[in-house]
Coordinates of C-alpha atoms and ligand atoms in Angstrom, one line a residue:
L1 CA 87.9 -86.8 92.1
T2 CA 84.7 -88.7 92.8
L3 CA 83.4 -88.9 96.4
E4 CA 84.6 -92.6 96.4
E5 CA 88.1 -91.6 95.3
K6 CA 88.2 -88.8 97.9
A7 CA 87.1 -91.3 100.6
G8 CA 89.8 -93.7 99.5
Q9 CA 92.4 -91.0 100.0
M10 CA 91.3 -90.6 103.6
V11 CA 92.1 -94.1 104.8
Q12 CA 95.4 -95.9 105.7
G13 CA 95.5 -99.7 105.6
E14 CA 98.2 -101.8 107.3
L15 CA 100.5 -104.2 105.5
G16 CA 99.1 -107.7 105.9
Y17 CA 95.5 -106.4 105.7
I18 CA 95.7 -104.6 102.4
T19 CA 97.2 -105.6 99.1
P20 CA 98.5 -103.6 96.1
D21 CA 95.3 -104.7 94.2
D22 CA 93.2 -103.2 97.0
V23 CA 95.1 -99.9 96.8
K24 CA 94.4 -99.9 93.1
A25 CA 90.7 -100.8 93.3
F26 CA 89.8 -98.4 96.1
N27 CA 92.2 -95.4 95.6
V28 CA 93.5 -96.0 99.1
G29 CA 95.6 -92.9 100.2
S30 CA 98.1 -94.5 102.4
V31 CA 99.6 -97.8 103.6
F32 CA 101.7 -98.4 106.7
C33 CA 103.8 -101.0 108.4
G34 CA 103.0 -101.2 112.1
G35 CA 105.6 -102.0 114.8
G36 CA 107.6 -105.1 113.8
Q37 CA 106.0 -105.5 110.4
S38 CA 108.1 -106.2 107.3
P39 CA 107.7 -107.5 103.7
S40 CA 106.8 -111.1 103.2
T41 CA 109.8 -111.5 101.0
G42 CA 112.4 -110.7 103.7
N43 CA 113.5 -107.8 105.9
S44 CA 116.4 -106.2 104.0
A45 CA 116.3 -102.6 102.7
A46 CA 116.0 -104.1 99.2
D47 CA 112.9 -106.1 100.2
W48 CA 111.3 -103.0 101.6
L49 CA 112.1 -101.0 98.5
A50 CA 110.6 -103.7 96.2
M51 CA 107.4 -103.7 98.4
Y52 CA 107.1 -99.9 98.3
N53 CA 107.4 -99.8 94.5
E54 CA 104.9 -102.6 94.1
F55 CA 102.3 -100.8 96.1
Q56 CA 103.1 -97.5 94.4
Q57 CA 102.9 -99.0 90.9
A58 CA 99.4 -100.4 91.8
A59 CA 98.3 -97.0 93.2
L60 CA 99.3 -95.3 89.9
G61 CA 96.9 -97.7 88.2
S62 CA 93.9 -96.6 90.3
S63 CA 91.1 -94.5 88.8
S64 CA 92.5 -91.4 90.5
G65 CA 96.1 -92.3 89.5
L66 CA 97.3 -90.9 92.9
P67 CA 100.3 -92.4 94.6
I68 CA 100.2 -93.5 98.3
L69 CA 102.0 -92.2 101.3
F70 CA 103.7 -95.2 103.0
G71 CA 104.2 -94.8 106.7
V72 CA 106.3 -96.4 109.4
D73 CA 107.4 -95.9 113.0
A74 CA 111.1 -95.1 112.5
V75 CA 111.2 -93.6 116.0
H76 CA 114.9 -94.3 116.8
G77 CA 116.0 -95.0 113.3
H78 CA 114.3 -97.4 110.9
G79 CA 113.9 -100.0 113.6
N80 CA 111.6 -102.5 111.8
V81 CA 114.3 -103.2 109.2
E82 CA 117.2 -105.5 109.8
S83 CA 120.6 -103.8 110.2
A84 CA 119.2 -100.3 110.5
T85 CA 121.2 -97.7 112.4
L86 CA 119.5 -97.5 115.7
F87 CA 119.9 -94.2 117.5
P88 CA 119.3 -93.7 121.2
H89 CA 115.6 -93.5 122.1
N90 CA 114.3 -90.0 123.0
S91 CA 114.7 -90.1 126.8
G92 CA 118.5 -90.4 126.1
L93 CA 118.4 -87.7 123.4
G94 CA 116.7 -85.5 126.0
A95 CA 119.8 -86.0 128.2
A96 CA 122.0 -85.0 125.2
N97 CA 119.8 -82.0 124.5
D98 CA 121.7 -81.1 121.3
P99 CA 119.6 -79.5 118.5
E100 CA 122.2 -79.9 115.8
L101 CA 122.6 -83.6 116.7
M102 CA 118.9 -83.9 116.3
Y103 CA 119.0 -82.4 112.9
A104 CA 121.8 -84.9 112.0
I105 CA 119.7 -87.8 113.4
G106 CA 116.6 -86.6 111.5
Q107 CA 118.6 -86.5 108.3
A108 CA 120.3 -89.9 108.8
T109 CA 116.9 -91.5 109.7
A110 CA 115.4 -89.9 106.6
K111 CA 118.2 -91.4 104.4
E112 CA 117.5 -94.9 105.7
I113 CA 113.8 -94.5 105.3
F114 CA 114.3 -93.2 101.7
A115 CA 116.6 -96.1 101.0
T116 CA 113.6 -98.4 101.6
G117 CA 111.3 -96.2 99.4
L118 CA 109.0 -95.1 102.3
D119 CA 108.0 -91.5 102.7
W120 CA 106.3 -91.0 106.1
N121 CA 107.7 -91.3 109.6
F122 CA 105.3 -91.5 112.6
S123 CA 107.8 -89.6 114.6
P124 CA 108.7 -87.6 116.8
C125 CA 106.7 -88.2 119.9
V126 CA 106.5 -84.8 121.5
A127 CA 105.0 -86.0 124.8
V128 CA 106.2 -84.1 127.8
A129 CA 106.2 -87.1 130.1
Q130 CA 105.2 -86.4 133.7
D131 CA 105.2 -89.9 135.2
I132 CA 107.9 -92.5 134.8
R133 CA 105.5 -95.4 135.2
W134 CA 104.3 -94.7 131.7
G135 CA 105.3 -97.4 129.3
R136 CA 106.1 -94.9 126.6
Y137 CA 108.4 -92.7 128.7
F138 CA 111.4 -93.6 126.6
E139 CA 109.7 -92.1 123.5
S140 CA 109.6 -88.7 125.2
F141 CA 112.5 -86.2 125.5
G142 CA 111.7 -86.1 129.3
E143 CA 109.7 -84.0 131.7
S144 CA 110.4 -80.4 130.6
A145 CA 108.8 -78.4 127.8
A146 CA 112.1 -76.5 127.5
I147 CA 113.8 -79.6 126.0
Q148 CA 110.9 -79.8 123.5
E149 CA 111.7 -76.2 122.5
S150 CA 115.3 -77.2 122.0
L151 CA 115.0 -80.4 120.0
V152 CA 111.7 -80.9 118.1
K153 CA 112.1 -78.3 115.4
R154 CA 115.6 -79.4 114.3
Y155 CA 114.7 -83.1 114.2
I156 CA 111.7 -82.5 112.0
E157 CA 113.7 -80.2 109.8
G158 CA 116.3 -83.0 109.4
L159 CA 113.7 -85.5 108.4
Q160 CA 111.7 -83.3 106.0
Q161 CA 114.8 -81.7 104.5
F162 CA 115.2 -85.1 103.0
N163 CA 111.5 -85.2 101.9
I164 CA 110.4 -87.7 104.5
S165 CA 107.2 -86.5 106.2
A166 CA 107.4 -86.2 110.0
T167 CA 104.5 -86.6 112.4
A168 CA 104.2 -84.8 115.8
K169 CA 102.4 -87.2 118.1
H170 CA 100.3 -87.9 120.1
F171 CA 98.0 -84.9 120.2
V172 CA 97.7 -83.9 123.0
A173 CA 99.1 -84.4 126.5
D174 CA 99.7 -88.1 126.1
G175 CA 102.5 -87.8 128.6
A176 CA 100.2 -86.5 131.3
T177 CA 97.9 -89.5 131.8
T178 CA 97.4 -90.6 135.3
W179 CA 98.5 -93.9 136.8
N180 CA 95.3 -95.8 137.7
K181 CA 96.5 -98.5 140.1
R182 CA 93.0 -99.5 141.0
N183 CA 92.1 -101.3 137.8
H184 CA 95.6 -101.4 136.3
R185 CA 96.5 -104.8 135.0
A186 CA 99.6 -106.5 136.4
S187 CA 102.1 -104.2 134.6
G188 CA 104.5 -105.4 132.1
T189 CA 103.1 -108.9 131.8
L190 CA 100.7 -110.2 129.0
Y191 CA 99.5 -107.5 126.7
N192 CA 95.9 -107.3 127.9
P193 CA 94.1 -105.0 125.3
D194 CA 91.1 -104.7 127.6
A195 CA 92.9 -103.4 130.6
Y196 CA 93.6 -99.8 131.4
K197 CA 96.9 -98.6 130.0
M198 CA 98.5 -95.3 130.8
D199 CA 99.0 -94.6 127.1
Q200 CA 95.3 -94.8 126.6
G201 CA 94.4 -93.2 129.9
D202 CA 93.2 -89.8 131.1
A203 CA 95.2 -86.6 131.5
R204 CA 93.5 -84.4 134.1
I205 CA 95.2 -81.1 133.4
S206 CA 94.4 -77.4 133.6
Q207 CA 94.3 -75.1 130.5
K208 CA 97.5 -73.5 131.9
E209 CA 99.4 -76.9 132.0
L210 CA 98.0 -77.8 128.5
H211 CA 99.3 -74.5 127.0
E212 CA 102.5 -74.1 128.9
I213 CA 103.7 -77.7 129.0
H214 CA 102.0 -80.1 126.6
L215 CA 101.4 -77.9 123.6
V216 CA 105.0 -76.7 123.3
G217 CA 106.2 -79.6 121.1
Y218 CA 103.3 -78.9 118.7
R219 CA 104.2 -75.2 118.4
E220 CA 107.8 -76.2 117.6
A221 CA 106.6 -78.9 115.1
I222 CA 104.3 -76.5 113.3
A223 CA 107.1 -73.9 113.2
A224 CA 109.1 -76.6 111.4
D225 CA 106.2 -77.1 109.0
V226 CA 105.5 -80.6 110.1
D227 CA 103.5 -82.6 107.6
A228 CA 101.3 -84.6 110.0
V229 CA 100.0 -84.7 113.6
M230 CA 98.8 -88.0 115.1
I231 CA 95.9 -87.9 117.6
S232 CA 96.4 -89.6 120.9
H233 CA 94.6 -92.7 122.1
S234 CA 94.3 -91.0 125.5
S235 CA 91.7 -88.5 126.9
I236 CA 91.8 -85.1 128.4
N237 CA 89.6 -84.6 131.5
G238 CA 87.6 -87.6 130.5
V239 CA 87.0 -86.9 126.8
K240 CA 88.7 -89.0 124.1
L241 CA 91.0 -86.9 121.9
H242 CA 89.9 -88.7 118.8
G243 CA 86.5 -87.0 119.0
H244 CA 87.6 -83.9 120.8
E245 CA 86.8 -80.3 119.7
L246 CA 90.4 -79.4 120.6
I247 CA 91.5 -80.8 117.1
Q248 CA 89.5 -78.0 115.5
S249 CA 89.7 -75.3 118.0
L250 CA 93.3 -75.7 119.2
L251 CA 95.3 -77.6 116.6
R252 CA 93.7 -76.2 113.4
S253 CA 92.5 -72.8 114.5
E254 CA 94.7 -71.5 117.3
L255 CA 97.9 -73.3 116.2
G256 CA 97.0 -73.0 112.5
F257 CA 98.2 -76.5 111.6
Q258 CA 97.7 -77.0 107.8
G259 CA 98.9 -80.6 107.5
I260 CA 97.4 -84.0 107.8
V261 CA 95.6 -85.0 111.0
V262 CA 95.9 -88.8 111.2
S263 CA 94.2 -91.0 113.8
D264 CA 96.1 -93.6 115.8
Y265 CA 95.8 -97.3 115.3
E266 CA 92.0 -98.2 115.4
S267 CA 91.7 -95.5 118.1
I268 CA 88.4 -94.2 116.7
H269 CA 86.9 -97.6 117.9
Q270 CA 87.1 -96.1 121.4
L271 CA 84.6 -93.4 120.5
P272 CA 80.9 -93.8 121.3
G273 CA 78.5 -95.4 118.8
D274 CA 79.0 -98.1 116.1
F275 CA 81.8 -98.0 113.5
R276 CA 79.8 -95.7 111.1
E277 CA 79.2 -93.2 113.9
Q278 CA 82.8 -93.4 115.0
V279 CA 84.0 -92.5 111.5
I280 CA 81.5 -89.6 111.3
R281 CA 82.6 -88.3 114.7
A282 CA 86.3 -88.6 113.9
V283 CA 86.1 -87.0 110.5
N284 CA 83.8 -84.2 111.7
A285 CA 86.2 -83.6 114.6
G286 CA 88.9 -82.8 112.1
I287 CA 90.7 -86.1 111.4
D288 CA 91.8 -86.2 107.8
M289 CA 93.2 -89.7 107.5
L290 CA 91.9 -92.8 109.4
M291 CA 94.6 -95.3 110.4
E292 CA 92.3 -98.3 110.0
P293 CA 94.7 -101.2 109.5
R294 CA 91.9 -103.8 108.9
R295 CA 88.7 -101.9 108.5
W296 CA 89.9 -99.5 105.9
K297 CA 87.3 -100.6 103.3
Y298 CA 84.4 -100.1 105.9
A299 CA 85.9 -96.7 106.7
I300 CA 85.7 -95.7 103.0
N301 CA 82.1 -96.8 102.8
A302 CA 81.3 -95.0 106.1
I303 CA 82.7 -91.7 104.7
V304 CA 80.8 -92.0 101.5
E305 CA 77.6 -92.9 103.3
G306 CA 78.2 -90.1 105.8
V307 CA 78.5 -87.5 103.0
N308 CA 75.5 -88.9 101.2
T309 CA 73.3 -88.8 104.3
G310 CA 74.6 -85.3 105.2
A311 CA 76.2 -86.5 108.4
I312 CA 79.6 -85.4 107.0
P313 CA 79.8 -82.1 105.1
E314 CA 81.5 -82.6 101.7
E315 CA 83.6 -79.5 102.5
R316 CA 85.1 -81.4 105.4
V317 CA 86.1 -84.3 103.0
D318 CA 87.4 -81.8 100.5
D319 CA 89.5 -80.1 103.2
A320 CA 90.9 -83.5 104.3
V321 CA 91.8 -84.6 100.8
S322 CA 93.4 -81.2 100.0
R323 CA 95.6 -81.5 103.0
I324 CA 96.6 -85.1 102.0
L325 CA 97.3 -84.2 98.4
T326 CA 99.2 -81.0 99.5
V327 CA 101.7 -83.3 101.3
K328 CA 101.9 -85.7 98.4
F329 CA 102.8 -82.9 96.0
K330 CA 105.1 -81.1 98.5
R331 CA 107.1 -84.3 99.1
G332 CA 107.5 -84.9 95.3
I333 CA 105.7 -88.2 95.4
V334 CA 103.3 -87.3 92.6
E335 CA 106.2 -86.3 90.3
Q336 CA 108.3 -89.3 91.3
P337 CA 106.3 -92.0 92.9
I338 CA 108.6 -94.9 92.0
K339 CA 111.9 -94.7 94.0
T340 CA 115.4 -95.7 92.9
P341 CA 117.5 -94.8 95.9
D342 CA 121.1 -95.7 96.5
L343 CA 120.9 -98.6 99.0
A344 CA 124.3 -97.6 100.3
L345 CA 122.4 -94.9 102.3
F346 CA 121.1 -97.7 104.5
N347 CA 123.3 -98.2 107.7
A348 CA 125.9 -96.0 106.1
E349 CA 129.1 -95.5 108.1
E350 CA 128.2 -91.8 108.5
N351 CA 124.9 -92.7 110.1
R352 CA 126.7 -95.0 112.6
R353 CA 129.1 -92.2 113.4
I354 CA 126.2 -89.9 114.2
A355 CA 124.6 -92.6 116.3
R356 CA 127.9 -93.2 118.3
E357 CA 128.2 -89.5 119.0
A358 CA 124.5 -89.5 120.1
V359 CA 125.4 -92.3 122.6
R360 CA 128.3 -90.4 124.0
K361 CA 126.1 -87.3 124.5
S362 CA 123.0 -89.1 125.9
V363 CA 124.7 -91.2 128.7
V364 CA 124.7 -89.5 132.1
L365 CA 127.3 -90.0 134.8
L366 CA 125.6 -90.0 138.1
K367 CA 128.3 -91.2 140.5
N368 CA 132.1 -91.5 140.3
E369 CA 133.6 -92.1 143.7
G370 CA 137.3 -92.1 144.0
N371 CA 137.5 -91.4 140.3
V372 CA 137.2 -95.0 139.4
L373 CA 136.4 -93.6 136.0
P374 CA 137.9 -93.2 133.4
L375 CA 139.3 -96.8 133.2
P376 CA 142.9 -97.1 132.1
K377 CA 142.9 -98.8 128.7
D378 CA 145.0 -101.7 129.9
S379 CA 142.5 -102.5 132.7
N380 CA 141.4 -106.0 133.5
V381 CA 137.7 -105.7 133.5
L382 CA 135.2 -108.2 134.8
L383 CA 132.0 -107.5 132.8
L384 CA 128.8 -108.9 134.3
G385 CA 125.0 -108.4 134.0
P386 CA 122.2 -109.1 131.5
G387 CA 122.8 -106.0 129.5
S388 CA 126.6 -106.6 129.0
D389 CA 126.3 -108.3 125.7
N390 CA 122.8 -107.7 124.2
V391 CA 122.2 -105.1 121.5
G392 CA 118.5 -105.9 121.7
M393 CA 118.4 -104.7 125.3
Q394 CA 120.4 -101.6 124.2
A395 CA 117.8 -100.9 121.5
G396 CA 114.6 -101.2 123.5
G397 CA 111.1 -101.2 121.9
W398 CA 110.2 -100.7 118.2
T399 CA 113.2 -102.8 117.1
L400 CA 112.6 -105.7 114.6
T401 CA 109.4 -106.4 116.5
W402 CA 106.8 -104.0 118.0
Q403 CA 108.0 -104.8 121.6
G404 CA 111.7 -105.1 120.8
T405 CA 113.6 -108.2 121.6
I406 CA 116.4 -109.6 123.7
H407 CA 116.2 -113.0 122.0
K408 CA 116.8 -112.2 118.3
E409 CA 120.1 -110.9 116.9
V410 CA 120.0 -107.2 116.6
K411 CA 122.9 -105.8 114.5
G412 CA 125.2 -103.4 116.4
T413 CA 128.0 -103.2 119.0
S414 CA 127.3 -104.6 122.4
I415 CA 129.0 -103.2 125.5
R416 CA 131.2 -106.3 125.7
Q417 CA 132.3 -105.7 122.0
G418 CA 132.9 -102.0 122.7
L419 CA 135.1 -102.7 125.7
E420 CA 137.0 -105.5 124.1
S421 CA 137.8 -103.5 121.0
V422 CA 139.7 -101.0 123.3
A423 CA 141.2 -103.5 125.7
V424 CA 142.8 -105.8 123.2
E425 CA 144.6 -102.9 121.5
N426 CA 146.0 -101.7 124.9
G427 CA 147.0 -104.9 126.7
G428 CA 143.8 -105.0 128.7
N429 CA 141.4 -107.8 129.2
V430 CA 137.6 -108.2 129.5
Y431 CA 136.5 -111.2 131.5
T432 CA 132.9 -112.2 131.5
S433 CA 132.9 -115.0 134.1
R434 CA 132.5 -114.4 137.8
D435 CA 135.2 -117.1 138.3
D436 CA 137.8 -114.7 136.7
A437 CA 137.3 -112.0 139.4
A438 CA 140.8 -112.6 140.8
K439 CA 142.3 -111.5 137.5
A440 CA 140.3 -108.3 137.4
D441 CA 140.9 -104.8 138.7
V442 CA 137.3 -103.6 138.4
V443 CA 133.9 -105.0 137.8
V444 CA 131.4 -103.4 135.4
V445 CA 127.8 -104.6 135.8
V446 CA 125.2 -103.8 133.1
I447 CA 121.6 -104.1 134.4
G448 CA 118.3 -102.7 133.3
E449 CA 115.0 -103.1 131.6
I450 CA 113.9 -105.6 128.9
P451 CA 112.5 -104.0 125.8
Y452 CA 108.8 -103.0 125.7
A453 CA 106.4 -100.7 123.9
E454 CA 103.2 -98.8 124.7
G455 CA 100.9 -100.3 127.5
V456 CA 103.2 -103.3 128.0
G457 CA 105.8 -101.0 129.5
D458 CA 103.5 -99.5 132.1
N459 CA 105.1 -100.4 135.5
G460 CA 103.8 -99.3 138.9
R461 CA 106.8 -100.4 140.9
L462 CA 109.9 -99.6 138.9
T463 CA 112.2 -101.6 141.1
L464 CA 115.2 -103.6 139.7
D465 CA 113.1 -106.8 140.0
S466 CA 109.7 -105.5 138.7
A467 CA 107.9 -106.5 135.6
T468 CA 109.9 -104.5 133.0
A469 CA 113.2 -105.2 134.8
H470 CA 115.5 -107.9 133.6
K471 CA 115.1 -110.9 135.9
N472 CA 118.9 -111.3 136.3
N473 CA 119.6 -107.8 137.6
L474 CA 119.8 -108.6 141.3
Q475 CA 121.9 -111.7 140.8
A476 CA 124.4 -109.7 138.7
L477 CA 124.6 -107.1 141.4
A478 CA 125.1 -109.7 144.1
D479 CA 127.9 -111.4 142.1
A480 CA 129.6 -108.1 141.6
K481 CA 129.4 -107.2 145.3
S482 CA 130.9 -110.6 146.2
T483 CA 134.1 -109.9 144.3
G484 CA 135.0 -106.9 146.5
L485 CA 136.2 -105.1 143.4
P486 CA 135.5 -101.4 142.6
T487 CA 132.1 -101.5 141.0
I488 CA 130.8 -99.6 138.0
V489 CA 127.1 -100.0 137.3
I490 CA 125.5 -99.1 133.9
L491 CA 121.7 -99.0 133.7
I492 CA 120.1 -99.7 130.4
S493 CA 116.5 -98.5 130.6
G494 CA 113.9 -96.3 129.1
R495 CA 113.6 -94.3 132.3
P496 CA 114.8 -94.1 135.9
L497 CA 114.4 -97.1 138.2
L498 CA 114.5 -97.2 142.0
V499 CA 118.2 -97.8 142.9
T500 CA 118.2 -96.0 146.2
N501 CA 118.9 -99.2 148.3
Y502 CA 121.8 -100.3 146.1
I503 CA 123.6 -97.1 145.2
K504 CA 125.9 -97.2 148.3
D505 CA 127.6 -100.4 147.0
W506 CA 128.4 -98.7 143.7
D507 CA 131.6 -96.7 143.1
A508 CA 130.3 -95.4 139.8
F509 CA 126.8 -95.3 138.3
I510 CA 125.9 -94.5 134.7
A511 CA 122.4 -94.0 133.2
A512 CA 122.7 -95.1 129.6
F513 CA 119.0 -95.0 128.8
L514 CA 118.4 -97.0 125.5
P515 CA 121.6 -96.3 123.5
G516 CA 120.8 -98.3 120.4
S517 CA 123.0 -100.2 117.9
E518 CA 126.1 -98.1 118.6
G519 CA 125.7 -98.3 122.4
G520 CA 128.8 -100.4 123.1
A521 CA 131.1 -98.2 121.0
G522 CA 129.8 -94.9 122.5
I523 CA 129.9 -96.2 126.1
A524 CA 133.5 -97.5 125.6
D525 CA 134.5 -94.1 124.4
L526 CA 133.3 -92.7 127.7
L527 CA 134.5 -95.4 130.1
Y528 CA 138.0 -95.2 128.8
G529 CA 138.0 -91.4 128.8
D530 CA 138.3 -90.7 125.0
Y531 CA 135.4 -88.4 125.6
D532 CA 134.0 -86.8 128.7
F533 CA 130.4 -87.2 129.9
T534 CA 128.1 -84.3 129.0
G535 CA 124.6 -85.7 129.5
K536 CA 122.3 -84.1 132.0
L537 CA 119.1 -85.9 133.3
P538 CA 116.0 -84.7 131.4
M539 CA 113.9 -86.0 134.2
T540 CA 113.8 -86.2 138.0
W541 CA 115.3 -89.5 139.4
P542 CA 113.1 -90.5 142.4
K543 CA 114.4 -91.6 145.8
T544 CA 111.1 -93.3 146.7
A545 CA 108.1 -94.9 145.0
K546 CA 106.0 -91.9 146.1
Q547 CA 107.9 -89.6 143.7
F548 CA 107.2 -91.3 140.3
S549 CA 105.1 -88.4 139.1
E550 CA 107.1 -85.5 140.7
T551 CA 108.7 -83.3 138.1
I552 CA 110.1 -79.8 138.0
Y553 CA 106.5 -78.6 137.6
K554 CA 105.7 -79.6 141.2
R555 CA 105.2 -76.6 143.5
N556 CA 108.3 -75.9 145.6
Y557 CA 110.3 -78.6 143.9
K558 CA 113.4 -79.2 146.1
E559 CA 116.4 -80.9 144.3
R560 CA 117.5 -82.5 147.6
D561 CA 114.2 -84.4 147.8
Y562 CA 115.3 -86.7 145.0
L563 CA 118.0 -89.2 144.4
Y564 CA 119.1 -87.0 141.4
P565 CA 117.2 -83.9 140.4
F566 CA 116.3 -82.8 136.9
G567 CA 119.4 -81.5 135.1
Y568 CA 121.9 -83.5 137.2
G569 CA 125.0 -85.1 135.5
L570 CA 128.7 -85.3 136.4
Q571 CA 131.8 -85.0 134.3
L572 CA 135.0 -87.0 134.7
T573 CA 136.7 -83.8 135.9
D574 CA 134.1 -83.3 138.7
Ligands
LIG1 C1 100.4 -97.3 117.8 C2 101.1 -96.1 118.5 C3 101.6 -95.0 117.5 C4 102.1 -95.7 116.2 C5 100.9 -96.4 115.6 C6 101.3 -97.1 114.3 O1 99.2 -97.5 118.4 O2 100.3 -95.4 119.5 O3 102.6 -94.3 118.1 O4 102.6 -94.7 115.3 O5 100.4 -97.4 116.4 O6 102.3 -98.1 114.5

């Protein structure tokens, strides 16, 4: 390969800013779709497959003849694509804490990615989240390293067993950044790229915390032979990870990672110096592939110039390119670049079955006074609340759009649909108007958070009426209370919210996290008692706003200090 061809392999452009002709002309190594991106022709699996093969065909015509890796954030199933099976987000899967379920989810996700041609998943996030104000909390399996040990390896094995490259992210300690209320923008409102965001903030941690808590997911990922590691936007003790010597000393040397180190979205722009200097710093720090959605061409030139001026050793470029090509050969993309998958793999019944099982295992029963649960199947249920009939709210961020959506139709089963499908077969009824309270035996209220992603989800208050909370939460609770009926509250959210002042009015309380497209079906399975609850909280549920960053790693952690401690969860038989 020429130096220009090598430099081309080391960059990743984003759909919309790079064309198949660009890939051919510049030997670009990878293309990706960012959150919410989809082919210009439409958003079906077939549209994606056609797009993939068009880019791949062009890559084969480049001077190097090398195929691309095509990446996407299929972080809870292939969420960009219409009608994908959407699994619970990771904070719920942490509550399920079932390694074999993770393997099945990894495999099912890989099948749906493969059905669209793509070959690289920017997942799993292995953050060990220490503060529930973090907008990415739902992407983490929770606060304990032990759950990372249990789940990460099997999920990655599930993905890669089907030849889809996995990515452990974001290296390292992205889940330990501190809340910085002083200059924190009004959380959850407009996405202000210039303001401080926790996911681009600073983790002030000791070596002990780094090794014993935040590195655990990477050890598991490397043991699973993960193909890629993505560097975090954030800093450690004031130093940006994208230029940090930890990439070389810790990730490559101590942990022995042999795969691709990829930068996060334009994150090298936060390094000191002009763009040329940022590229030199990042590549010399050990980054092999630059996720430069728009400036991929400048990045190629900066690498070539860097080598020609001696600023970047050519051995570093050779090392990066060999890691990239090793993955392309290992995943069979060189042998078979053009894909002809069975489109029936997409949203297959088996995948939805796995997702429904994951919902049942990820939902946590936190209160059940007077055994108001399980509901008799012929119950007359009054169903209220903003989350009662909204698959988009069940799905959360990274769904059809980057931020997720409660306004667009998201394919799946809502809680209303899930309850109705049981009630009608058993002589029960589901009423959705407050005026029908007199006909009902019980009221189910579904409240929670609106979808969000990354910095937009940062929230310093976490009350039921704060920025990421749905604006109709309190009204729904007031309506329910005014009926005088036994009250079951279901919270759809990426993380705990402050419910301390309301819980006394609730006979039953369920944390459903972000259950995804099969959320209504799986929750109905539990409410009507076809299955018992098994979920246990993978995080501490605070009683007060002072406890947002208190986890099991707090010295003399006392379970009674919190509304619900780490590991708490009831069964119907309790
Ligand atoms: C974002 C996220 C990262 C994601 C990438 C590509 O900045 O930090 O998790 O994989 O962009 O969408």
